[in-house]
Amino acid sequence: MNVHHTTQIQLLQVRMDKPVCFIDTDSAGKLRVQQSALKILEQIQQPVVVVAVVGLYRTGKSHLMNRLAGKQTGFALGSTTESKTKGIWMWCVSHPTKAGTTLVLLDTEGLGDVDKGDPKHDTNIFSLAVLLSSTLVYNSRGTIDNKAVMELQYVTELSECIKVKSSDEDADDSSEFVKFFPSFIWAVRDFTLELKIDGKDVTEDEYLDFALKLKHGTSRSVIEYNFPRECIQRFFPSRKCFTFPFPTAPENMSHLGSLASADISSEFLKVTDHFCKFVFHDSSVKRLKVGHTVTGRVLGHLAKTYVDTISSGAVPCLENAVIAMATIENKAAVKEGLQVYQSEMEKLKDSFPLELKDVFSEHQHLSSTATQAFMKRSFKDTDGKYLKSLEEKIIKLFDEHLCQNEHASKKRCEEILSSLSAPMMVKLKKGFYAKPGGYDLFCKDLEDIVNKYNSQAKKEVKAEEILEEFLKQKSVDSKAILQADKKLTEKEKKIKEEKEKAALLEQEIKAREEKLRQLEEKMEAVRQSNEERMRQMKEKMDEEMRLQREETERAMNRKLREQADLLQKSFKEEADVMRQEMEEFKRQNTESNRAGELVAILENSSRRHEEEVATMMQQRSVQMMAIQQMIVRSEAEINRAREFAAIVENSSRRHEELMAMMMQQYRANMMAVHSSNGCRTM
């Protein structure tokens, strides 16, 4: 009987007709995450592409985000000199080009609003946009001149507002930002210049590179000029630029969201379409520092962690966030994996009792499925603590279901025997066997019951054990009938009694052998489940190491290009600094302890498996010893029965010989008497 079931975890999609507030400030001015937004994200089990837009207030950020959502309206569009969007707003939509992925759009509060009281508020909003997004869109107006670059001062403060590692709070680890920061898009609105440099036509990206070009020199003014440009180049792994012309006439700008396409500049629509296609195609799924794919649920946890950290006055740390996420997700992964196993095993109970091979087969299948569900959600389970927890919980459930299957098998076996022995019970009550020859009749009826039972219950888990109990119960009736049977001599009764003892012992041995066989089958099932678990674990660790290598390689390639560019432009000192950063990347990649972690986890799991097998082997040895002792007892009982039978036979033969001699003597005497009487008559 194959009872495998297909278990699938549905990836929930959330339909949002409009954006909701994601992060705002409380009455004390501290940032907070809206619970309603977290509930929405909690339902999204798909990977997410997170696009955040930042920029000065009143630069048209919200309009771009509406277009990415495929809508004309949604995010609030302001028409006054005050910032319309407050905090960070969120809109989750199905990704238009990546199946099974959710596009999360984050529209941030305009930077530089004069009405804000907290001078660090803008920096915190900018930092959150960087931390939460996989693509960061910086929106500005006019041109990318020095004023525009200097207005992006927030990027220069990131090294003080974000930490990669928690080990040394004072250390500057901003060189590693390139590994984890989002891709960067500079959207220049209301652009009216020609894309030319020194009279030559250039692309938008070349225009951005020119605007970020460093100056030679060591004066204070040069250092101040270069600093934000160096930060942008060093922190963001890829950079892209789009220049948008005026969308419409100035008098129509106040109601841009309600304008028909015919009233909007065709060139603006063309660039907007190009911008949207690029974002859809090139924006990658959000990943954590360890390469783990971020789902909507994880994004919500991340936002809560970062916001709570900022509100407490501390600096958000990527490493700490990963540890916090790992704890939350690994606990949930254990629960999810266990739910997969438990729900399907509960369905299996409806089919109990089953043959052990069917229960073991389903256990192996569901154990593998549960491990897959765990592996899909878990990450950074470096010591295998949570996988071990799942294993232990599954084994406990497995043992419980084995007991329930045994109970169902016991009940069925008892019902079979009750039905088959019903006529015998009637005969016993009527005293049918209380007569000469009754014992042989009882034994024949009992033999018929056993034969029919073995035919009907041969696949039952408890078949031999229940039969053993039944025969022990009937031995009481058997002894009473045997002793009352006047057809049998005492010696014959003794022989039959010894034979019955041997038969009971033989059945007890069969029951023990049945348990031993079942234990060996369980050991094999555990071994196969462990091998499958090890295979899945190795696959996951290999995948994590691959993602880590790719993460480092992307950062290295970006650094190499930056270094080559600096050398070409004669910035040898900056190129040397970048070379040192690349050497550090290589060292970290070489010293990665993921392989060591894999070995440790495999060793721990292997050790646990060996302990389980050792326990079961000990049980097996105990049962084998008990069986051997019973076999010895059985052989002794049989030998005693044979010896007694031989003695009885010898005694019977001598008795018969004596009787024959006596009969012969009797006949001789009778003949002598007859002969003597004849003589006297004559």
Short mmCIF file of C-alpha atoms in Angstrom, two decimals, residues 223-614:
data_model
loop_
_atom_site.label_atom_id
_atom_site.label_comp_id
_atom_site.label_asym_id
_atom_site.label_seq_id
_atom_site.Cartn_x
_atom_site.Cartn_y
_atom_site.Cartn_z
CA ILE A 223 38.63 66.48 -0.20
CA GLU A 224 35.14 67.84 0.46
CA TYR A 225 34.38 67.70 -3.27
CA ASN A 226 35.61 64.09 -3.63
CA PHE A 227 34.20 62.61 -0.41
CA PRO A 228 30.52 62.11 -1.44
CA ARG A 229 31.63 60.92 -4.88
CA GLU A 230 34.02 58.37 -3.36
CA CYS A 231 31.26 57.14 -1.06
CA ILE A 232 28.82 56.63 -3.94
CA GLN A 233 31.47 54.79 -5.97
CA ARG A 234 32.65 52.62 -3.06
CA PHE A 235 29.30 51.75 -1.47
CA PHE A 236 27.00 50.92 -4.36
CA PRO A 237 27.79 47.88 -6.52
CA SER A 238 26.15 49.18 -9.69
CA ARG A 239 25.04 52.62 -10.83
CA LYS A 240 22.58 53.69 -13.50
CA CYS A 241 21.27 57.07 -14.61
CA PHE A 242 18.02 58.22 -16.24
CA THR A 243 17.33 61.79 -17.33
CA PHE A 244 13.65 62.77 -17.53
CA PRO A 245 12.45 65.86 -19.43
CA PHE A 246 9.57 67.98 -18.12
CA PRO A 247 6.46 65.76 -18.11
CA THR A 248 4.02 68.51 -19.03
CA ALA A 249 3.43 72.23 -19.00
CA PRO A 250 4.07 73.93 -15.60
CA GLU A 251 0.40 74.74 -15.13
CA ASN A 252 -0.48 71.00 -15.35
CA MET A 253 2.09 69.81 -12.78
CA SER A 254 -0.31 70.20 -9.84
CA HIS A 255 -2.56 67.44 -11.23
CA LEU A 256 0.02 65.24 -12.95
CA GLY A 257 -1.54 62.08 -11.54
CA SER A 258 -4.83 62.67 -13.29
CA LEU A 259 -3.48 63.71 -16.70
CA ALA A 260 -4.23 61.60 -19.74
CA SER A 261 -1.27 60.19 -21.66
CA ALA A 262 -1.98 62.65 -24.50
CA ASP A 263 -1.33 65.52 -22.09
CA ILE A 264 2.08 64.16 -21.00
CA SER A 265 5.29 64.61 -22.99
CA SER A 266 5.94 61.64 -25.26
CA GLU A 267 9.66 61.87 -24.47
CA PHE A 268 8.88 61.77 -20.73
CA LEU A 269 6.67 58.69 -21.26
CA LYS A 270 9.43 57.08 -23.32
CA VAL A 271 12.07 57.58 -20.61
CA THR A 272 9.61 56.49 -17.92
CA ASP A 273 8.87 53.30 -19.84
CA HIS A 274 12.60 52.65 -20.26
CA PHE A 275 13.13 53.28 -16.53
CA CYS A 276 10.35 50.85 -15.54
CA LYS A 277 11.60 48.12 -17.86
CA PHE A 278 15.13 48.48 -16.48
CA VAL A 279 13.91 48.26 -12.86
CA PHE A 280 11.75 45.23 -13.62
CA HIS A 281 14.52 43.41 -15.47
CA ASP A 282 17.65 44.38 -13.54
CA SER A 283 16.48 44.80 -9.94
CA SER A 284 17.45 41.66 -8.06
CA VAL A 285 15.68 39.85 -5.27
CA LYS A 286 16.59 41.22 -1.84
CA ARG A 287 19.12 39.06 0.02
CA LEU A 288 20.58 39.10 3.50
CA LYS A 289 24.27 39.36 4.31
CA VAL A 290 24.64 35.57 4.19
CA GLY A 291 22.94 35.35 0.80
CA HIS A 292 19.58 34.19 2.17
CA THR A 293 16.61 35.19 0.03
CA VAL A 294 14.32 37.72 1.70
CA THR A 295 10.58 37.08 1.65
CA GLY A 296 7.89 39.57 2.61
CA ARG A 297 7.77 38.03 6.07
CA VAL A 298 11.54 38.43 6.53
CA LEU A 299 11.41 42.01 5.20
CA GLY A 300 8.90 42.86 7.92
CA HIS A 301 11.15 41.37 10.60
CA LEU A 302 14.15 43.27 9.19
CA ALA A 303 12.28 46.58 9.23
CA LYS A 304 11.18 45.99 12.83
CA THR A 305 14.74 45.12 13.89
CA TYR A 306 16.33 48.14 12.19
CA VAL A 307 13.67 50.62 13.34
CA ASP A 308 13.77 49.40 16.95
CA THR A 309 17.58 49.69 16.91
CA ILE A 310 17.49 53.25 15.54
CA SER A 311 14.77 54.27 18.02
CA SER A 312 16.89 52.98 20.90
CA GLY A 313 19.74 55.25 19.83
CA ALA A 314 21.97 52.41 18.59
CA VAL A 315 23.44 51.88 15.12
CA PRO A 316 21.79 49.22 12.90
CA CYS A 317 24.12 46.27 12.33
CA LEU A 318 23.72 43.87 9.39
CA GLU A 319 25.31 41.01 11.30
CA ASN A 320 23.04 41.47 14.33
CA ALA A 321 20.01 41.73 12.05
CA VAL A 322 20.96 38.43 10.38
CA ILE A 323 21.35 36.74 13.77
CA ALA A 324 17.97 38.07 14.90
CA MET A 325 16.34 36.96 11.63
CA ALA A 326 18.01 33.55 11.86
CA THR A 327 16.55 32.98 15.34
CA ILE A 328 13.05 33.99 14.24
CA GLU A 329 13.13 32.11 10.93
CA ASN A 330 14.78 28.95 12.26
CA LYS A 331 12.19 28.61 15.02
CA ALA A 332 9.45 29.12 12.45
CA ALA A 333 11.21 26.65 10.10
CA VAL A 334 11.10 23.93 12.78
CA LYS A 335 7.41 24.63 13.34
CA GLU A 336 6.69 24.61 9.60
CA GLY A 337 8.61 21.40 8.95
CA LEU A 338 6.92 19.68 11.87
CA GLN A 339 3.50 20.84 10.66
CA VAL A 340 4.17 19.30 7.24
CA TYR A 341 5.07 15.97 8.86
CA GLN A 342 2.31 15.99 11.47
CA SER A 343 -0.56 16.99 9.19
CA GLU A 344 0.16 14.21 6.68
CA MET A 345 0.82 11.57 9.34
CA GLU A 346 -2.52 12.47 10.93
CA LYS A 347 -4.18 11.62 7.62
CA LEU A 348 -2.34 8.30 7.63
CA LYS A 349 -3.96 7.39 10.95
CA ASP A 350 -7.27 6.94 9.15
CA SER A 351 -5.72 3.92 7.39
CA PHE A 352 -4.35 2.26 10.56
CA PRO A 353 -3.51 -0.51 11.07
CA LEU A 354 -0.93 -0.73 8.28
CA GLU A 355 2.00 -2.97 7.56
CA LEU A 356 5.19 -1.58 9.06
CA LYS A 357 6.82 -1.19 5.65
CA ASP A 358 4.02 1.20 4.64
CA VAL A 359 4.35 3.26 7.83
CA PHE A 360 8.15 3.38 7.45
CA SER A 361 7.86 4.33 3.79
CA GLU A 362 5.49 7.19 4.56
CA HIS A 363 7.68 8.31 7.45
CA GLN A 364 10.74 8.52 5.18
CA HIS A 365 8.80 10.44 2.53
CA LEU A 366 7.30 12.91 5.01
CA SER A 367 10.54 13.28 6.96
CA SER A 368 12.24 14.27 3.70
CA THR A 369 9.42 16.68 2.83
CA ALA A 370 9.55 18.22 6.32
CA THR A 371 13.31 18.66 6.05
CA GLN A 372 12.84 20.36 2.67
CA ALA A 373 10.33 22.77 4.21
CA PHE A 374 12.77 23.45 7.06
CA MET A 375 15.73 23.98 4.72
CA LYS A 376 13.72 26.34 2.55
CA ARG A 377 13.05 28.71 5.43
CA SER A 378 16.01 28.22 7.76
CA PHE A 379 19.39 29.87 7.46
CA LYS A 380 22.57 30.28 9.50
CA ASP A 381 21.77 27.22 11.61
CA THR A 382 25.51 26.96 12.07
CA ASP A 383 25.55 24.36 14.84
CA GLY A 384 22.58 22.40 13.54
CA LYS A 385 20.64 23.23 16.71
CA TYR A 386 17.32 23.79 14.97
CA LEU A 387 17.66 20.88 12.57
CA LYS A 388 18.35 18.66 15.59
CA SER A 389 15.21 20.03 17.24
CA LEU A 390 13.17 19.14 14.14
CA GLU A 391 14.70 15.64 14.04
CA GLU A 392 13.85 14.99 17.68
CA LYS A 393 10.28 16.23 17.31
CA ILE A 394 9.75 14.12 14.16
CA ILE A 395 11.15 11.00 15.84
CA LYS A 396 8.87 11.57 18.82
CA LEU A 397 5.84 11.90 16.52
CA PHE A 398 6.99 8.87 14.53
CA ASP A 399 7.19 6.74 17.68
CA GLU A 400 3.74 7.97 18.76
CA HIS A 401 2.25 6.96 15.40
CA LEU A 402 4.00 3.58 15.55
CA CYS A 403 2.34 3.02 18.94
CA GLN A 404 -1.03 4.07 17.54
CA ASN A 405 -0.57 1.71 14.59
CA GLU A 406 0.34 -1.11 16.99
CA HIS A 407 -2.73 -0.33 19.11
CA ALA A 408 -4.95 -0.47 16.00
CA SER A 409 -3.28 -3.72 14.92
CA LYS A 410 -3.77 -5.21 18.39
CA LYS A 411 -7.44 -4.29 18.31
CA ARG A 412 -7.94 -5.86 14.87
CA CYS A 413 -6.09 -9.07 15.85
CA GLU A 414 -8.18 -9.37 19.00
CA GLU A 415 -11.35 -8.87 16.95
CA ILE A 416 -10.28 -11.61 14.50
CA LEU A 417 -9.54 -14.05 17.32
CA SER A 418 -12.74 -13.13 19.14
CA SER A 419 -14.75 -13.87 16.00
CA LEU A 420 -12.92 -17.11 15.20
CA SER A 421 -13.05 -18.43 18.78
CA ALA A 422 -16.73 -17.61 19.36
CA PRO A 423 -17.98 -21.16 18.50
CA MET A 424 -15.32 -22.63 20.82
CA MET A 425 -16.47 -20.36 23.64
CA VAL A 426 -20.04 -21.61 23.18
CA LYS A 427 -18.83 -25.21 23.35
CA LEU A 428 -16.84 -24.47 26.48
CA LYS A 429 -19.87 -22.99 28.19
CA LYS A 430 -21.99 -25.99 27.24
CA GLY A 431 -19.32 -28.42 28.51
CA PHE A 432 -18.88 -29.92 25.04
CA TYR A 433 -15.25 -30.88 25.76
CA ALA A 434 -15.97 -32.36 29.21
CA LYS A 435 -16.06 -35.95 27.99
CA PRO A 436 -13.67 -38.73 27.09
CA GLY A 437 -11.72 -37.63 23.99
CA GLY A 438 -12.69 -34.01 24.65
CA TYR A 439 -9.06 -32.85 24.81
CA ASP A 440 -8.32 -33.98 21.25
CA LEU A 441 -11.50 -32.26 20.03
CA PHE A 442 -10.45 -29.06 21.83
CA CYS A 443 -6.95 -29.22 20.30
CA LYS A 444 -8.40 -29.72 16.80
CA ASP A 445 -10.73 -26.72 17.18
CA LEU A 446 -7.86 -24.62 18.53
CA GLU A 447 -5.63 -25.63 15.62
CA ASP A 448 -8.36 -24.59 13.14
CA ILE A 449 -8.66 -21.20 14.87
CA VAL A 450 -4.87 -20.64 14.70
CA ASN A 451 -4.70 -21.60 11.01
CA LYS A 452 -7.55 -19.26 10.05
CA TYR A 453 -6.09 -16.47 12.22
CA ASN A 454 -2.65 -16.80 10.59
CA SER A 455 -4.33 -16.50 7.22
CA GLN A 456 -6.32 -13.39 8.12
CA ALA A 457 -3.80 -11.59 10.33
CA LYS A 458 -0.51 -12.52 8.66
CA LYS A 459 0.32 -8.87 7.75
CA GLU A 460 -0.61 -7.41 11.11
CA VAL A 461 2.12 -5.80 13.22
CA LYS A 462 0.92 -7.49 16.44
CA ALA A 463 -0.14 -10.81 14.88
CA GLU A 464 2.29 -13.11 16.72
CA GLU A 465 2.16 -11.26 20.04
CA ILE A 466 -1.66 -11.32 20.23
CA LEU A 467 -1.70 -14.98 19.21
CA GLU A 468 0.77 -15.71 22.01
CA GLU A 469 -1.54 -14.00 24.55
CA PHE A 470 -4.55 -15.88 23.17
CA LEU A 471 -2.85 -19.29 23.41
CA LYS A 472 -1.74 -18.55 26.98
CA GLN A 473 -5.34 -17.73 27.89
CA LYS A 474 -6.62 -20.92 26.25
CA SER A 475 -3.97 -23.04 27.97
CA VAL A 476 -5.98 -22.62 31.19
CA ASP A 477 -9.03 -24.24 29.53
CA SER A 478 -6.77 -26.77 27.85
CA LYS A 479 -5.26 -27.95 31.14
CA ALA A 480 -8.69 -28.32 32.74
CA ILE A 481 -10.03 -30.32 29.78
CA LEU A 482 -6.87 -32.43 29.69
CA GLN A 483 -7.08 -33.35 33.36
CA ALA A 484 -10.82 -34.22 33.03
CA ASP A 485 -10.37 -36.40 29.94
CA LYS A 486 -10.86 -39.98 31.22
CA LYS A 487 -9.88 -41.45 27.88
CA LEU A 488 -6.24 -40.53 28.52
CA THR A 489 -3.94 -42.17 31.03
CA GLU A 490 -1.88 -40.06 33.41
CA LYS A 491 1.22 -40.77 31.38
CA GLU A 492 -0.49 -39.68 28.15
CA LYS A 493 -1.72 -36.53 29.87
CA LYS A 494 1.84 -35.78 30.98
CA ILE A 495 3.14 -36.17 27.42
CA LYS A 496 0.47 -33.89 25.96
CA GLU A 497 1.08 -31.31 28.71
CA GLU A 498 4.79 -31.19 27.87
CA LYS A 499 4.02 -30.84 24.15
CA GLU A 500 1.66 -27.95 24.88
CA LYS A 501 4.33 -26.17 26.92
CA ALA A 502 6.75 -26.53 24.02
CA ALA A 503 4.15 -25.14 21.58
CA LEU A 504 3.52 -22.10 23.82
CA LEU A 505 7.23 -21.45 24.08
CA GLU A 506 7.59 -21.74 20.32
CA GLN A 507 4.86 -19.11 19.86
CA GLU A 508 6.60 -16.84 22.38
CA ILE A 509 9.79 -17.14 20.31
CA LYS A 510 7.86 -16.18 17.16
CA ALA A 511 6.50 -13.08 18.92
CA ARG A 512 10.00 -12.04 20.02
CA GLU A 513 11.39 -12.65 16.54
CA GLU A 514 8.57 -10.51 15.12
CA LYS A 515 9.60 -7.62 17.42
CA LEU A 516 13.25 -8.09 16.47
CA ARG A 517 12.45 -7.96 12.78
CA GLN A 518 10.39 -4.79 13.27
CA LEU A 519 13.24 -3.17 15.19
CA GLU A 520 15.65 -3.97 12.36
CA GLU A 521 13.21 -2.46 9.85
CA LYS A 522 12.98 0.68 11.98
CA MET A 523 16.77 0.91 12.11
CA GLU A 524 16.89 0.78 8.33
CA ALA A 525 14.19 3.46 8.03
CA VAL A 526 16.11 5.72 10.44
CA ARG A 527 19.32 5.13 8.49
CA GLN A 528 17.72 6.07 5.17
CA SER A 529 16.03 9.15 6.69
CA ASN A 530 19.35 10.28 8.11
CA GLU A 531 21.11 9.83 4.76
CA GLU A 532 18.41 11.91 3.03
CA ARG A 533 18.68 14.59 5.72
CA MET A 534 22.46 14.73 5.27
CA ARG A 535 22.06 15.03 1.51
CA GLN A 536 19.65 17.95 1.83
CA MET A 537 21.84 19.63 4.44
CA LYS A 538 24.91 19.38 2.22
CA GLU A 539 22.97 20.78 -0.74
CA LYS A 540 21.84 23.76 1.35
CA MET A 541 25.31 24.45 2.70
CA ASP A 542 26.79 24.16 -0.81
CA GLU A 543 24.19 26.64 -2.05
CA GLU A 544 24.94 29.06 0.78
CA MET A 545 28.66 28.85 0.06
CA ARG A 546 28.00 29.41 -3.65
CA LEU A 547 25.95 32.52 -2.88
CA GLN A 548 28.68 33.78 -0.57
CA ARG A 549 31.32 33.26 -3.28
CA GLU A 550 29.15 35.04 -5.84
CA GLU A 551 28.55 37.89 -3.39
CA THR A 552 32.31 38.33 -2.91
CA GLU A 553 33.05 37.95 -6.63
CA ARG A 554 30.53 40.66 -7.52
CA ALA A 555 32.11 43.00 -5.01
CA MET A 556 35.59 42.08 -6.25
CA ASN A 557 34.68 42.71 -9.88
CA ARG A 558 33.22 46.06 -8.97
CA LYS A 559 36.33 46.97 -7.00
CA LEU A 560 38.55 45.88 -9.90
CA ARG A 561 36.68 48.14 -12.30
CA GLU A 562 36.88 51.04 -9.85
CA GLN A 563 40.59 50.40 -9.34
CA ALA A 564 41.28 50.29 -13.08
CA ASP A 565 39.33 53.51 -13.50
CA LEU A 566 41.27 55.22 -10.70
CA LEU A 567 44.61 54.07 -12.12
CA GLN A 568 43.61 55.29 -15.55
CA LYS A 569 42.80 58.68 -14.05
CA SER A 570 46.09 58.72 -12.07
CA PHE A 571 44.54 58.28 -8.61
CA LYS A 572 47.26 55.87 -7.45
CA GLU A 573 46.73 56.38 -3.72
CA GLU A 574 43.00 55.68 -3.95
CA ALA A 575 43.73 52.66 -6.16
CA ASP A 576 46.13 51.30 -3.53
CA VAL A 577 43.43 51.64 -0.87
CA MET A 578 41.04 49.73 -3.12
CA ARG A 579 43.69 47.05 -3.74
CA GLN A 580 44.00 46.57 0.02
CA GLU A 581 40.22 46.23 0.32
CA MET A 582 40.25 43.56 -2.41
CA GLU A 583 43.03 41.67 -0.62
CA GLU A 584 40.88 41.74 2.52
CA PHE A 585 37.91 40.37 0.52
CA LYS A 586 40.09 37.55 -0.80
CA ARG A 587 41.35 36.74 2.69
CA GLN A 588 37.82 36.67 4.10
CA ASN A 589 36.64 34.48 1.24
CA THR A 590 39.58 32.07 1.76
CA GLU A 591 39.03 31.94 5.51
CA SER A 592 35.30 31.43 5.17
CA ASN A 593 34.27 28.97 7.82
CA ARG A 594 31.18 27.72 5.99
CA ALA A 595 32.99 24.52 5.00
CA GLY A 596 33.99 24.03 8.63
CA GLU A 597 30.42 24.67 9.72
CA LEU A 598 29.20 22.06 7.24
CA VAL A 599 31.67 19.50 8.56
CA ALA A 600 30.64 20.29 12.16
CA ILE A 601 26.92 19.96 11.37
CA LEU A 602 27.44 16.69 9.48
CA GLU A 603 29.56 15.32 12.34
CA ASN A 604 26.94 16.31 14.94
CA SER A 605 24.14 14.77 12.92
CA SER A 606 26.19 11.64 12.23
CA ARG A 607 26.96 11.34 15.95
CA ARG A 608 23.26 11.66 16.83
CA HIS A 609 22.44 8.99 14.23
CA GLU A 610 25.12 6.67 15.65
CA GLU A 611 23.69 7.16 19.15
CA GLU A 612 20.19 6.27 17.90
CA VAL A 613 21.52 3.18 16.13
CA ALA A 614 23.55 2.17 19.21
#
